[in-house]
Amino acid sequence: MNIVVANWKMNGDIFLAEQFVGRLNEIEDVCEIIICPPAALLWSFRNFKYYLGAQNCFYEESGAFTGENSPRLLKELGCDYVLLGHSERRALFHESDEVIYRKWNAAVAQSLRPIVCIGEKLDERSNWKEVLSRQLKNYIDRRDLNDTIFAYEPVWSIGTGLTPSEEHLAEVIIFLKGILPTSSLLYGGSVSSRNIGGIMSIDGVTGVLVGGSSLKIEEFENIIRQMSENSQIYIIHYEVSH
Ligand code: PGA
Protein backbone atom coordinates (compact mmCIF):
# COMPACT_ATOMS: atom_id res chain seq x y z
CA MET A 1 0.00 0.00 0.00
CA ASN A 2 1.20 3.51 -0.69
CA ILE A 3 2.24 5.57 2.31
CA VAL A 4 1.35 9.17 3.20
CA VAL A 5 3.19 10.64 6.17
CA ALA A 6 2.05 13.95 7.65
CA ASN A 7 4.80 15.87 9.43
CA TRP A 8 3.05 18.57 11.41
CA LYS A 9 6.36 19.89 12.80
CA MET A 10 5.62 22.24 15.76
CA ASN A 11 2.14 23.13 14.45
CA GLY A 12 -1.45 22.27 15.22
CA ASP A 13 -3.40 22.11 18.45
CA ILE A 14 -5.93 19.86 20.19
CA PHE A 15 -8.78 21.28 18.11
CA LEU A 16 -7.01 20.51 14.82
CA ALA A 17 -6.03 17.04 16.03
CA GLU A 18 -9.65 16.22 16.87
CA GLN A 19 -10.82 17.58 13.52
CA PHE A 20 -8.31 15.37 11.67
CA VAL A 21 -9.23 12.26 13.68
CA GLY A 22 -12.93 12.80 12.94
CA ARG A 23 -12.46 13.43 9.21
CA LEU A 24 -9.74 10.88 8.45
CA ASN A 25 -11.47 8.09 10.40
CA GLU A 26 -14.24 8.36 7.78
CA ILE A 27 -11.83 7.64 4.92
CA GLU A 28 -11.71 4.11 3.55
CA ASP A 29 -8.51 2.10 3.97
CA VAL A 30 -6.86 3.02 0.69
CA CYS A 31 -3.35 3.92 1.70
CA GLU A 32 -1.25 3.87 4.83
CA ILE A 33 -1.74 7.21 6.59
CA ILE A 34 0.78 8.11 9.29
CA ILE A 35 0.34 11.34 11.23
CA CYS A 36 3.34 12.74 13.09
CA PRO A 37 2.06 15.55 15.33
CA PRO A 38 4.12 17.30 18.02
CA ALA A 39 4.68 14.86 20.92
CA ALA A 40 2.37 16.91 23.17
CA LEU A 41 -0.52 16.17 20.76
CA LEU A 42 -0.05 12.40 20.43
CA TRP A 43 -2.66 11.67 23.08
CA SER A 44 -5.26 13.67 21.13
CA PHE A 45 -4.92 11.03 18.39
CA ARG A 46 -5.72 8.10 20.67
CA ASN A 47 -8.89 7.24 18.69
CA PHE A 48 -7.24 7.60 15.29
CA LYS A 49 -7.84 4.54 13.13
CA TYR A 50 -4.65 4.96 11.10
CA TYR A 51 -1.05 5.19 12.27
CA LEU A 52 0.76 7.58 14.56
CA GLY A 53 4.39 8.60 14.37
CA ALA A 54 6.63 10.68 16.60
CA GLN A 55 8.85 13.39 15.08
CA ASN A 56 11.90 12.35 17.06
CA CYS A 57 13.02 10.09 19.90
CA PHE A 58 16.03 9.76 22.18
CA TYR A 59 18.41 6.79 22.12
CA GLU A 60 18.26 5.94 25.82
CA GLU A 61 15.36 4.16 27.50
CA SER A 62 15.17 6.42 30.57
CA GLY A 63 17.34 8.65 32.73
CA ALA A 64 18.45 12.22 33.26
CA PHE A 65 17.70 13.52 29.76
CA THR A 66 15.46 16.52 30.34
CA GLY A 67 13.05 17.19 27.51
CA GLU A 68 13.57 13.92 25.66
CA ASN A 69 11.18 11.04 24.92
CA SER A 70 12.16 7.38 24.82
CA PRO A 71 11.03 5.01 22.08
CA ARG A 72 9.32 2.86 24.73
CA LEU A 73 7.12 5.73 25.97
CA LEU A 74 6.27 6.78 22.41
CA LYS A 75 5.21 3.21 21.74
CA GLU A 76 3.04 3.28 24.88
CA LEU A 77 1.43 6.47 23.58
CA GLY A 78 0.37 4.65 20.42
CA CYS A 79 3.19 5.39 17.98
CA ASP A 80 4.15 2.78 15.42
CA TYR A 81 6.60 5.03 13.58
CA VAL A 82 9.21 7.65 14.34
CA LEU A 83 10.77 10.25 12.05
CA LEU A 84 14.55 10.35 12.41
CA GLY A 85 17.12 12.74 11.03
CA HIS A 86 14.73 15.33 9.61
CA SER A 87 16.79 18.16 8.13
CA GLU A 88 15.44 20.56 10.78
CA ARG A 89 16.76 18.21 13.50
CA ARG A 90 20.09 18.01 11.69
CA ALA A 91 20.39 21.78 11.20
CA LEU A 92 18.78 23.27 14.33
CA PHE A 93 19.61 20.56 16.86
CA HIS A 94 22.96 19.53 15.37
CA GLU A 95 22.06 15.86 14.99
CA SER A 96 24.88 13.94 13.34
CA ASP A 97 24.57 10.76 11.30
CA GLU A 98 25.98 8.91 14.33
CA VAL A 99 23.33 10.29 16.71
CA ILE A 100 20.61 9.49 14.20
CA TYR A 101 21.93 5.94 13.89
CA ARG A 102 21.89 5.49 17.69
CA LYS A 103 18.26 6.63 17.64
CA TRP A 104 17.57 4.19 14.81
CA ASN A 105 18.91 1.33 16.93
CA ALA A 106 16.88 2.39 19.96
CA ALA A 107 13.69 2.71 17.91
CA VAL A 108 14.14 -0.67 16.23
CA ALA A 109 14.75 -2.29 19.63
CA GLN A 110 11.24 -1.14 20.62
CA SER A 111 9.67 -2.16 17.29
CA LEU A 112 9.09 1.47 16.42
CA ARG A 113 9.45 1.69 12.63
CA PRO A 114 11.95 4.44 11.71
CA ILE A 115 11.37 6.84 8.85
CA VAL A 116 14.90 8.10 8.20
CA CYS A 117 15.10 11.43 6.35
CA ILE A 118 18.01 12.13 4.04
CA GLY A 119 18.71 14.82 1.47
CA GLU A 120 21.24 17.30 0.17
CA LYS A 121 21.34 21.06 0.82
CA LEU A 122 21.16 23.65 -1.94
CA ASP A 123 24.92 24.05 -2.17
CA GLU A 124 25.37 20.28 -2.27
CA ARG A 125 23.12 19.70 -5.25
CA SER A 126 25.90 18.77 -7.63
CA ASN A 127 27.25 16.08 -5.28
CA TRP A 128 23.99 14.62 -4.03
CA LYS A 129 25.27 11.05 -4.41
CA GLU A 130 28.15 11.70 -2.05
CA VAL A 131 25.86 13.38 0.50
CA LEU A 132 23.28 10.59 0.43
CA SER A 133 25.98 7.92 0.63
CA ARG A 134 27.43 9.62 3.70
CA GLN A 135 24.03 9.91 5.38
CA LEU A 136 23.34 6.24 4.63
CA LYS A 137 26.74 4.78 5.44
CA ASN A 138 25.57 3.09 8.66
CA TYR A 139 22.66 1.33 6.97
CA ILE A 140 24.16 0.19 3.70
CA ASP A 141 25.34 -3.27 4.73
CA ARG A 142 22.48 -4.07 7.06
CA ARG A 143 20.18 -6.91 6.15
CA ASP A 144 17.37 -5.87 8.50
CA LEU A 145 15.99 -2.77 6.81
CA ASN A 146 12.60 -4.14 5.71
CA ASP A 147 10.85 -2.16 8.44
CA THR A 148 12.84 1.02 7.91
CA ILE A 149 11.43 3.62 5.57
CA PHE A 150 13.74 6.19 3.96
CA ALA A 151 12.46 9.59 2.91
CA TYR A 152 14.42 11.51 0.30
CA GLU A 153 13.90 15.16 1.18
CA PRO A 154 16.19 17.61 -0.63
CA VAL A 155 16.64 20.38 1.93
CA TRP A 156 16.20 23.07 -0.75
CA SER A 157 12.71 21.78 -1.50
CA ILE A 158 11.40 21.81 2.08
CA GLY A 159 8.88 24.61 2.57
CA THR A 160 9.99 26.40 -0.60
CA GLY A 161 7.46 25.25 -3.21
CA LEU A 162 10.37 23.88 -5.27
CA THR A 163 10.53 20.21 -6.21
CA PRO A 164 13.11 18.23 -8.16
CA SER A 165 12.34 17.43 -11.79
CA GLU A 166 10.75 14.02 -12.34
CA GLU A 167 13.90 12.93 -14.22
CA HIS A 168 16.14 13.87 -11.31
CA LEU A 169 13.86 12.25 -8.74
CA ALA A 170 13.76 9.07 -10.81
CA GLU A 171 17.57 9.03 -10.91
CA VAL A 172 17.81 9.48 -7.12
CA ILE A 173 15.30 6.69 -6.53
CA ILE A 174 17.22 4.28 -8.76
CA PHE A 175 20.39 5.18 -6.83
CA LEU A 176 18.67 4.63 -3.46
CA LYS A 177 17.03 1.37 -4.57
CA GLY A 178 20.51 0.11 -5.46
CA ILE A 179 21.75 0.53 -1.89
CA LEU A 180 18.49 0.01 0.02
CA PRO A 181 16.74 -2.69 -2.01
CA THR A 182 14.29 -3.81 0.69
CA SER A 183 13.14 -0.47 2.12
CA SER A 184 10.16 1.67 1.16
CA LEU A 185 11.26 4.98 -0.35
CA LEU A 186 9.31 8.19 0.12
CA TYR A 187 9.72 11.62 -1.40
CA GLY A 188 9.31 14.74 0.76
CA GLY A 189 9.57 18.49 0.09
CA SER A 190 6.77 20.83 -1.01
CA VAL A 191 4.38 17.95 -1.75
CA SER A 192 0.88 19.19 -2.57
CA SER A 193 -2.30 18.04 -4.29
CA ARG A 194 -0.94 19.69 -7.46
CA ASN A 195 2.30 17.71 -7.75
CA ILE A 196 1.40 14.40 -6.05
CA GLY A 197 0.38 12.75 -9.33
CA GLY A 198 3.76 13.37 -10.96
CA ILE A 199 5.70 12.29 -7.87
CA MET A 200 3.76 9.04 -7.45
CA SER A 201 4.15 8.19 -11.12
CA ILE A 202 7.90 7.68 -10.58
CA ASP A 203 8.90 4.05 -10.37
CA GLY A 204 10.04 3.04 -6.91
CA VAL A 205 8.38 5.91 -5.01
CA THR A 206 6.08 4.24 -2.49
CA GLY A 207 4.80 7.34 -0.81
CA VAL A 208 5.28 10.90 0.34
CA LEU A 209 6.23 12.86 3.44
CA VAL A 210 4.07 15.98 3.60
CA GLY A 211 4.76 19.06 5.73
CA GLY A 212 2.78 22.25 5.12
CA SER A 213 0.07 20.61 3.02
CA SER A 214 -0.68 18.13 5.80
CA LEU A 215 -2.05 20.84 8.08
CA LYS A 216 -5.04 21.77 5.94
CA ILE A 217 -7.62 19.04 6.08
CA GLU A 218 -9.13 19.54 2.58
CA GLU A 219 -5.70 19.67 0.96
CA PHE A 220 -4.54 16.62 2.88
CA GLU A 221 -7.69 14.65 1.98
CA ASN A 222 -7.12 15.61 -1.63
CA ILE A 223 -3.57 14.19 -1.48
CA ILE A 224 -4.87 10.97 0.09
CA ARG A 225 -7.57 10.67 -2.57
CA GLN A 226 -5.00 10.95 -5.34
CA MET A 227 -2.75 8.41 -3.62
CA SER A 228 -5.62 5.94 -3.63
CA GLU A 229 -6.35 6.59 -7.30
CA ASN A 230 -2.70 5.90 -7.89
CA SER A 231 -2.81 2.57 -6.03
CA GLN A 232 -5.92 1.54 -8.01
CA ILE A 233 -4.07 2.24 -11.25
CA TYR A 234 -1.27 0.09 -9.91
CA ILE A 235 -3.66 -2.81 -9.12
CA ILE A 236 -5.22 -2.65 -12.59
CA HIS A 237 -1.78 -2.76 -14.25
CA TYR A 238 -0.80 -5.61 -12.03
CA GLU A 239 -3.85 -7.70 -12.95
CA VAL A 240 -3.50 -7.00 -16.65
CA SER A 241 0.14 -7.95 -16.79
CA HIS A 242 -0.23 -11.19 -14.81
P1 PGA B 1 7.03 20.70 3.29
O1 PGA B 1 7.85 19.92 4.45
O2 PGA B 1 6.06 19.70 2.71
O3 PGA B 1 6.34 21.81 4.02
O4 PGA B 1 8.01 21.16 2.30
C1 PGA B 1 8.28 18.60 4.28
C2 PGA B 1 9.07 18.16 5.48
O5 PGA B 1 9.78 18.98 6.07
O6 PGA B 1 9.03 16.99 5.88
mmCIF file of C-alpha atoms and ligand atoms in Angstrom:
data_model
loop_
_atom_site.group_PDB
_atom_site.id
_atom_site.type_symbol
_atom_site.label_atom_id
_atom_site.label_comp_id
_atom_site.label_asym_id
_atom_site.label_seq_id
_atom_site.Cartn_x
_atom_site.Cartn_y
_atom_site.Cartn_z
ATOM 1 C CA MET A 1 0.000 0.000 0.000
ATOM 2 C CA ASN A 2 1.197 3.511 -0.694
ATOM 3 C CA ILE A 3 2.236 5.573 2.313
ATOM 4 C CA VAL A 4 1.347 9.173 3.199
ATOM 5 C CA VAL A 5 3.192 10.636 6.168
ATOM 6 C CA ALA A 6 2.054 13.951 7.655
ATOM 7 C CA ASN A 7 4.801 15.867 9.428
ATOM 8 C CA TRP A 8 3.050 18.565 11.411
ATOM 9 C CA LYS A 9 6.355 19.888 12.805
ATOM 10 C CA MET A 10 5.619 22.237 15.756
ATOM 11 C CA ASN A 11 2.141 23.128 14.449
ATOM 12 C CA GLY A 12 -1.449 22.272 15.223
ATOM 13 C CA ASP A 13 -3.401 22.112 18.452
ATOM 14 C CA ILE A 14 -5.926 19.863 20.193
ATOM 15 C CA PHE A 15 -8.778 21.284 18.110
ATOM 16 C CA LEU A 16 -7.011 20.511 14.816
ATOM 17 C CA ALA A 17 -6.026 17.038 16.031
ATOM 18 C CA GLU A 18 -9.645 16.220 16.871
ATOM 19 C CA GLN A 19 -10.822 17.575 13.525
ATOM 20 C CA PHE A 20 -8.307 15.369 11.671
ATOM 21 C CA VAL A 21 -9.233 12.257 13.678
ATOM 22 C CA GLY A 22 -12.932 12.799 12.940
ATOM 23 C CA ARG A 23 -12.461 13.432 9.214
ATOM 24 C CA LEU A 24 -9.742 10.878 8.452
ATOM 25 C CA ASN A 25 -11.469 8.093 10.401
ATOM 26 C CA GLU A 26 -14.244 8.359 7.780
ATOM 27 C CA ILE A 27 -11.827 7.638 4.921
ATOM 28 C CA GLU A 28 -11.706 4.110 3.547
ATOM 29 C CA ASP A 29 -8.509 2.097 3.972
ATOM 30 C CA VAL A 30 -6.856 3.022 0.688
ATOM 31 C CA CYS A 31 -3.351 3.918 1.702
ATOM 32 C CA GLU A 32 -1.252 3.866 4.832
ATOM 33 C CA ILE A 33 -1.745 7.209 6.591
ATOM 34 C CA ILE A 34 0.775 8.114 9.288
ATOM 35 C CA ILE A 35 0.343 11.344 11.231
ATOM 36 C CA CYS A 36 3.340 12.741 13.089
ATOM 37 C CA PRO A 37 2.058 15.551 15.335
ATOM 38 C CA PRO A 38 4.121 17.299 18.021
ATOM 39 C CA ALA A 39 4.679 14.862 20.921
ATOM 40 C CA ALA A 40 2.367 16.907 23.166
ATOM 41 C CA LEU A 41 -0.519 16.167 20.765
ATOM 42 C CA LEU A 42 -0.049 12.402 20.433
ATOM 43 C CA TRP A 43 -2.664 11.667 23.081
ATOM 44 C CA SER A 44 -5.262 13.672 21.130
ATOM 45 C CA PHE A 45 -4.924 11.028 18.387
ATOM 46 C CA ARG A 46 -5.723 8.096 20.674
ATOM 47 C CA ASN A 47 -8.890 7.241 18.693
ATOM 48 C CA PHE A 48 -7.237 7.603 15.292
ATOM 49 C CA LYS A 49 -7.838 4.538 13.129
ATOM 50 C CA TYR A 50 -4.646 4.957 11.102
ATOM 51 C CA TYR A 51 -1.048 5.191 12.270
ATOM 52 C CA LEU A 52 0.758 7.583 14.555
ATOM 53 C CA GLY A 53 4.393 8.596 14.375
ATOM 54 C CA ALA A 54 6.634 10.680 16.598
ATOM 55 C CA GLN A 55 8.845 13.388 15.076
ATOM 56 C CA ASN A 56 11.902 12.349 17.058
ATOM 57 C CA CYS A 57 13.021 10.089 19.903
ATOM 58 C CA PHE A 58 16.032 9.756 22.176
ATOM 59 C CA TYR A 59 18.408 6.793 22.122
ATOM 60 C CA GLU A 60 18.260 5.938 25.821
ATOM 61 C CA GLU A 61 15.361 4.160 27.499
ATOM 62 C CA SER A 62 15.171 6.416 30.567
ATOM 63 C CA GLY A 63 17.343 8.650 32.730
ATOM 64 C CA ALA A 64 18.450 12.219 33.256
ATOM 65 C CA PHE A 65 17.702 13.521 29.755
ATOM 66 C CA THR A 66 15.462 16.518 30.340
ATOM 67 C CA GLY A 67 13.047 17.194 27.507
ATOM 68 C CA GLU A 68 13.571 13.919 25.659
ATOM 69 C CA ASN A 69 11.180 11.043 24.918
ATOM 70 C CA SER A 70 12.156 7.384 24.823
ATOM 71 C CA PRO A 71 11.030 5.007 22.079
ATOM 72 C CA ARG A 72 9.316 2.856 24.726
ATOM 73 C CA LEU A 73 7.115 5.732 25.966
ATOM 74 C CA LEU A 74 6.269 6.780 22.413
ATOM 75 C CA LYS A 75 5.211 3.215 21.735
ATOM 76 C CA GLU A 76 3.037 3.282 24.875
ATOM 77 C CA LEU A 77 1.428 6.473 23.577
ATOM 78 C CA GLY A 78 0.367 4.646 20.423
ATOM 79 C CA CYS A 79 3.185 5.394 17.981
ATOM 80 C CA ASP A 80 4.147 2.775 15.420
ATOM 81 C CA TYR A 81 6.596 5.031 13.584
ATOM 82 C CA VAL A 82 9.207 7.649 14.345
ATOM 83 C CA LEU A 83 10.772 10.247 12.051
ATOM 84 C CA LEU A 84 14.546 10.350 12.406
ATOM 85 C CA GLY A 85 17.115 12.744 11.028
ATOM 86 C CA HIS A 86 14.734 15.328 9.608
ATOM 87 C CA SER A 87 16.793 18.163 8.126
ATOM 88 C CA GLU A 88 15.438 20.555 10.781
ATOM 89 C CA ARG A 89 16.761 18.211 13.497
ATOM 90 C CA ARG A 90 20.090 18.006 11.690
ATOM 91 C CA ALA A 91 20.390 21.782 11.201
ATOM 92 C CA LEU A 92 18.777 23.271 14.329
ATOM 93 C CA PHE A 93 19.609 20.556 16.863
ATOM 94 C CA HIS A 94 22.963 19.526 15.371
ATOM 95 C CA GLU A 95 22.059 15.862 14.993
ATOM 96 C CA SER A 96 24.881 13.945 13.343
ATOM 97 C CA ASP A 97 24.573 10.760 11.298
ATOM 98 C CA GLU A 98 25.985 8.914 14.332
ATOM 99 C CA VAL A 99 23.334 10.289 16.710
ATOM 100 C CA ILE A 100 20.606 9.487 14.201
ATOM 101 C CA TYR A 101 21.934 5.941 13.891
ATOM 102 C CA ARG A 102 21.886 5.491 17.687
ATOM 103 C CA LYS A 103 18.258 6.631 17.642
ATOM 104 C CA TRP A 104 17.574 4.191 14.808
ATOM 105 C CA ASN A 105 18.911 1.333 16.931
ATOM 106 C CA ALA A 106 16.876 2.394 19.960
ATOM 107 C CA ALA A 107 13.687 2.714 17.909
ATOM 108 C CA VAL A 108 14.137 -0.667 16.229
ATOM 109 C CA ALA A 109 14.748 -2.289 19.632
ATOM 110 C CA GLN A 110 11.237 -1.138 20.625
ATOM 111 C CA SER A 111 9.674 -2.157 17.294
ATOM 112 C CA LEU A 112 9.091 1.469 16.417
ATOM 113 C CA ARG A 113 9.448 1.692 12.635
ATOM 114 C CA PRO A 114 11.949 4.440 11.708
ATOM 115 C CA ILE A 115 11.367 6.840 8.848
ATOM 116 C CA VAL A 116 14.902 8.103 8.205
ATOM 117 C CA CYS A 117 15.104 11.429 6.354
ATOM 118 C CA ILE A 118 18.014 12.133 4.037
ATOM 119 C CA GLY A 119 18.715 14.820 1.475
ATOM 120 C CA GLU A 120 21.235 17.295 0.171
ATOM 121 C CA LYS A 121 21.344 21.058 0.822
ATOM 122 C CA LEU A 122 21.157 23.653 -1.936
ATOM 123 C CA ASP A 123 24.925 24.054 -2.173
ATOM 124 C CA GLU A 124 25.372 20.280 -2.269
ATOM 125 C CA ARG A 125 23.119 19.704 -5.254
ATOM 126 C CA SER A 126 25.900 18.775 -7.629
ATOM 127 C CA ASN A 127 27.253 16.075 -5.283
ATOM 128 C CA TRP A 128 23.986 14.624 -4.029
ATOM 129 C CA LYS A 129 25.268 11.049 -4.412
ATOM 130 C CA GLU A 130 28.151 11.704 -2.046
ATOM 131 C CA VAL A 131 25.856 13.382 0.502
ATOM 132 C CA LEU A 132 23.276 10.592 0.430
ATOM 133 C CA SER A 133 25.977 7.917 0.625
ATOM 134 C CA ARG A 134 27.431 9.622 3.702
ATOM 135 C CA GLN A 135 24.033 9.915 5.382
ATOM 136 C CA LEU A 136 23.337 6.244 4.630
ATOM 137 C CA LYS A 137 26.744 4.781 5.439
ATOM 138 C CA ASN A 138 25.572 3.094 8.664
ATOM 139 C CA TYR A 139 22.657 1.329 6.970
ATOM 140 C CA ILE A 140 24.157 0.192 3.697
ATOM 141 C CA ASP A 141 25.344 -3.270 4.728
ATOM 142 C CA ARG A 142 22.481 -4.067 7.061
ATOM 143 C CA ARG A 143 20.175 -6.913 6.152
ATOM 144 C CA ASP A 144 17.366 -5.865 8.498
ATOM 145 C CA LEU A 145 15.989 -2.769 6.806
ATOM 146 C CA ASN A 146 12.598 -4.143 5.713
ATOM 147 C CA ASP A 147 10.854 -2.163 8.437
ATOM 148 C CA THR A 148 12.837 1.020 7.914
ATOM 149 C CA ILE A 149 11.432 3.620 5.570
ATOM 150 C CA PHE A 150 13.741 6.186 3.963
ATOM 151 C CA ALA A 151 12.455 9.589 2.906
ATOM 152 C CA TYR A 152 14.418 11.510 0.299
ATOM 153 C CA GLU A 153 13.901 15.164 1.182
ATOM 154 C CA PRO A 154 16.192 17.607 -0.631
ATOM 155 C CA VAL A 155 16.643 20.385 1.928
ATOM 156 C CA TRP A 156 16.201 23.068 -0.752
ATOM 157 C CA SER A 157 12.710 21.779 -1.503
ATOM 158 C CA ILE A 158 11.402 21.811 2.078
ATOM 159 C CA GLY A 159 8.881 24.605 2.569
ATOM 160 C CA THR A 160 9.990 26.405 -0.598
ATOM 161 C CA GLY A 161 7.464 25.251 -3.205
ATOM 162 C CA LEU A 162 10.369 23.882 -5.267
ATOM 163 C CA THR A 163 10.531 20.215 -6.214
ATOM 164 C CA PRO A 164 13.114 18.228 -8.156
ATOM 165 C CA SER A 165 12.336 17.426 -11.788
ATOM 166 C CA GLU A 166 10.752 14.025 -12.341
ATOM 167 C CA GLU A 167 13.899 12.930 -14.219
ATOM 168 C CA HIS A 168 16.138 13.867 -11.306
ATOM 169 C CA LEU A 169 13.865 12.249 -8.739
ATOM 170 C CA ALA A 170 13.760 9.073 -10.814
ATOM 171 C CA GLU A 171 17.572 9.035 -10.913
ATOM 172 C CA VAL A 172 17.813 9.476 -7.123
ATOM 173 C CA ILE A 173 15.303 6.692 -6.526
ATOM 174 C CA ILE A 174 17.223 4.282 -8.759
ATOM 175 C CA PHE A 175 20.387 5.180 -6.832
ATOM 176 C CA LEU A 176 18.674 4.625 -3.458
ATOM 177 C CA LYS A 177 17.028 1.373 -4.571
ATOM 178 C CA GLY A 178 20.509 0.112 -5.462
ATOM 179 C CA ILE A 179 21.753 0.534 -1.893
ATOM 180 C CA LEU A 180 18.492 0.009 0.017
ATOM 181 C CA PRO A 181 16.742 -2.693 -2.011
ATOM 182 C CA THR A 182 14.291 -3.813 0.689
ATOM 183 C CA SER A 183 13.139 -0.467 2.117
ATOM 184 C CA SER A 184 10.157 1.673 1.157
ATOM 185 C CA LEU A 185 11.259 4.978 -0.353
ATOM 186 C CA LEU A 186 9.307 8.190 0.116
ATOM 187 C CA TYR A 187 9.721 11.622 -1.397
ATOM 188 C CA GLY A 188 9.312 14.737 0.761
ATOM 189 C CA GLY A 189 9.573 18.488 0.085
ATOM 190 C CA SER A 190 6.767 20.829 -1.006
ATOM 191 C CA VAL A 191 4.385 17.953 -1.746
ATOM 192 C CA SER A 192 0.879 19.194 -2.565
ATOM 193 C CA SER A 193 -2.301 18.042 -4.295
ATOM 194 C CA ARG A 194 -0.937 19.688 -7.463
ATOM 195 C CA ASN A 195 2.300 17.707 -7.746
ATOM 196 C CA ILE A 196 1.402 14.397 -6.048
ATOM 197 C CA GLY A 197 0.382 12.748 -9.329
ATOM 198 C CA GLY A 198 3.758 13.366 -10.960
ATOM 199 C CA ILE A 199 5.698 12.290 -7.866
ATOM 200 C CA MET A 200 3.764 9.037 -7.451
ATOM 201 C CA SER A 201 4.147 8.191 -11.121
ATOM 202 C CA ILE A 202 7.899 7.682 -10.579
ATOM 203 C CA ASP A 203 8.896 4.051 -10.374
ATOM 204 C CA GLY A 204 10.043 3.042 -6.906
ATOM 205 C CA VAL A 205 8.385 5.911 -5.005
ATOM 206 C CA THR A 206 6.077 4.241 -2.492
ATOM 207 C CA GLY A 207 4.796 7.340 -0.807
ATOM 208 C CA VAL A 208 5.280 10.901 0.344
ATOM 209 C CA LEU A 209 6.225 12.864 3.438
ATOM 210 C CA VAL A 210 4.073 15.979 3.597
ATOM 211 C CA GLY A 211 4.760 19.060 5.728
ATOM 212 C CA GLY A 212 2.781 22.252 5.121
ATOM 213 C CA SER A 213 0.066 20.607 3.023
ATOM 214 C CA SER A 214 -0.681 18.125 5.804
ATOM 215 C CA LEU A 215 -2.048 20.843 8.082
ATOM 216 C CA LYS A 216 -5.042 21.773 5.936
ATOM 217 C CA ILE A 217 -7.624 19.041 6.080
ATOM 218 C CA GLU A 218 -9.127 19.543 2.576
ATOM 219 C CA GLU A 219 -5.702 19.667 0.959
ATOM 220 C CA PHE A 220 -4.544 16.625 2.878
ATOM 221 C CA GLU A 221 -7.689 14.649 1.983
ATOM 222 C CA ASN A 222 -7.118 15.607 -1.634
ATOM 223 C CA ILE A 223 -3.573 14.185 -1.479
ATOM 224 C CA ILE A 224 -4.871 10.965 0.087
ATOM 225 C CA ARG A 225 -7.575 10.668 -2.574
ATOM 226 C CA GLN A 226 -4.995 10.955 -5.339
ATOM 227 C CA MET A 227 -2.755 8.411 -3.615
ATOM 228 C CA SER A 228 -5.624 5.937 -3.633
ATOM 229 C CA GLU A 229 -6.354 6.586 -7.295
ATOM 230 C CA ASN A 230 -2.700 5.896 -7.886
ATOM 231 C CA SER A 231 -2.814 2.568 -6.029
ATOM 232 C CA GLN A 232 -5.923 1.545 -8.008
ATOM 233 C CA ILE A 233 -4.068 2.237 -11.249
ATOM 234 C CA TYR A 234 -1.271 0.086 -9.908
ATOM 235 C CA ILE A 235 -3.656 -2.810 -9.120
ATOM 236 C CA ILE A 236 -5.219 -2.654 -12.591
ATOM 237 C CA HIS A 237 -1.781 -2.757 -14.250
ATOM 238 C CA TYR A 238 -0.803 -5.612 -12.032
ATOM 239 C CA GLU A 239 -3.852 -7.702 -12.953
ATOM 240 C CA VAL A 240 -3.499 -7.005 -16.650
ATOM 241 C CA SER A 241 0.144 -7.948 -16.793
ATOM 242 C CA HIS A 242 -0.234 -11.189 -14.808
HETATM 243 P P1 PGA B 1 7.033 20.700 3.294
HETATM 244 O O1 PGA B 1 7.855 19.925 4.454
HETATM 245 O O2 PGA B 1 6.065 19.697 2.709
HETATM 246 O O3 PGA B 1 6.336 21.812 4.017
HETATM 247 O O4 PGA B 1 8.012 21.158 2.296
HETATM 248 C C1 PGA B 1 8.278 18.602 4.275
HETATM 249 C C2 PGA B 1 9.070 18.159 5.476
HETATM 250 O O5 PGA B 1 9.782 18.976 6.073
HETATM 251 O O6 PGA B 1 9.031 16.988 5.875
#
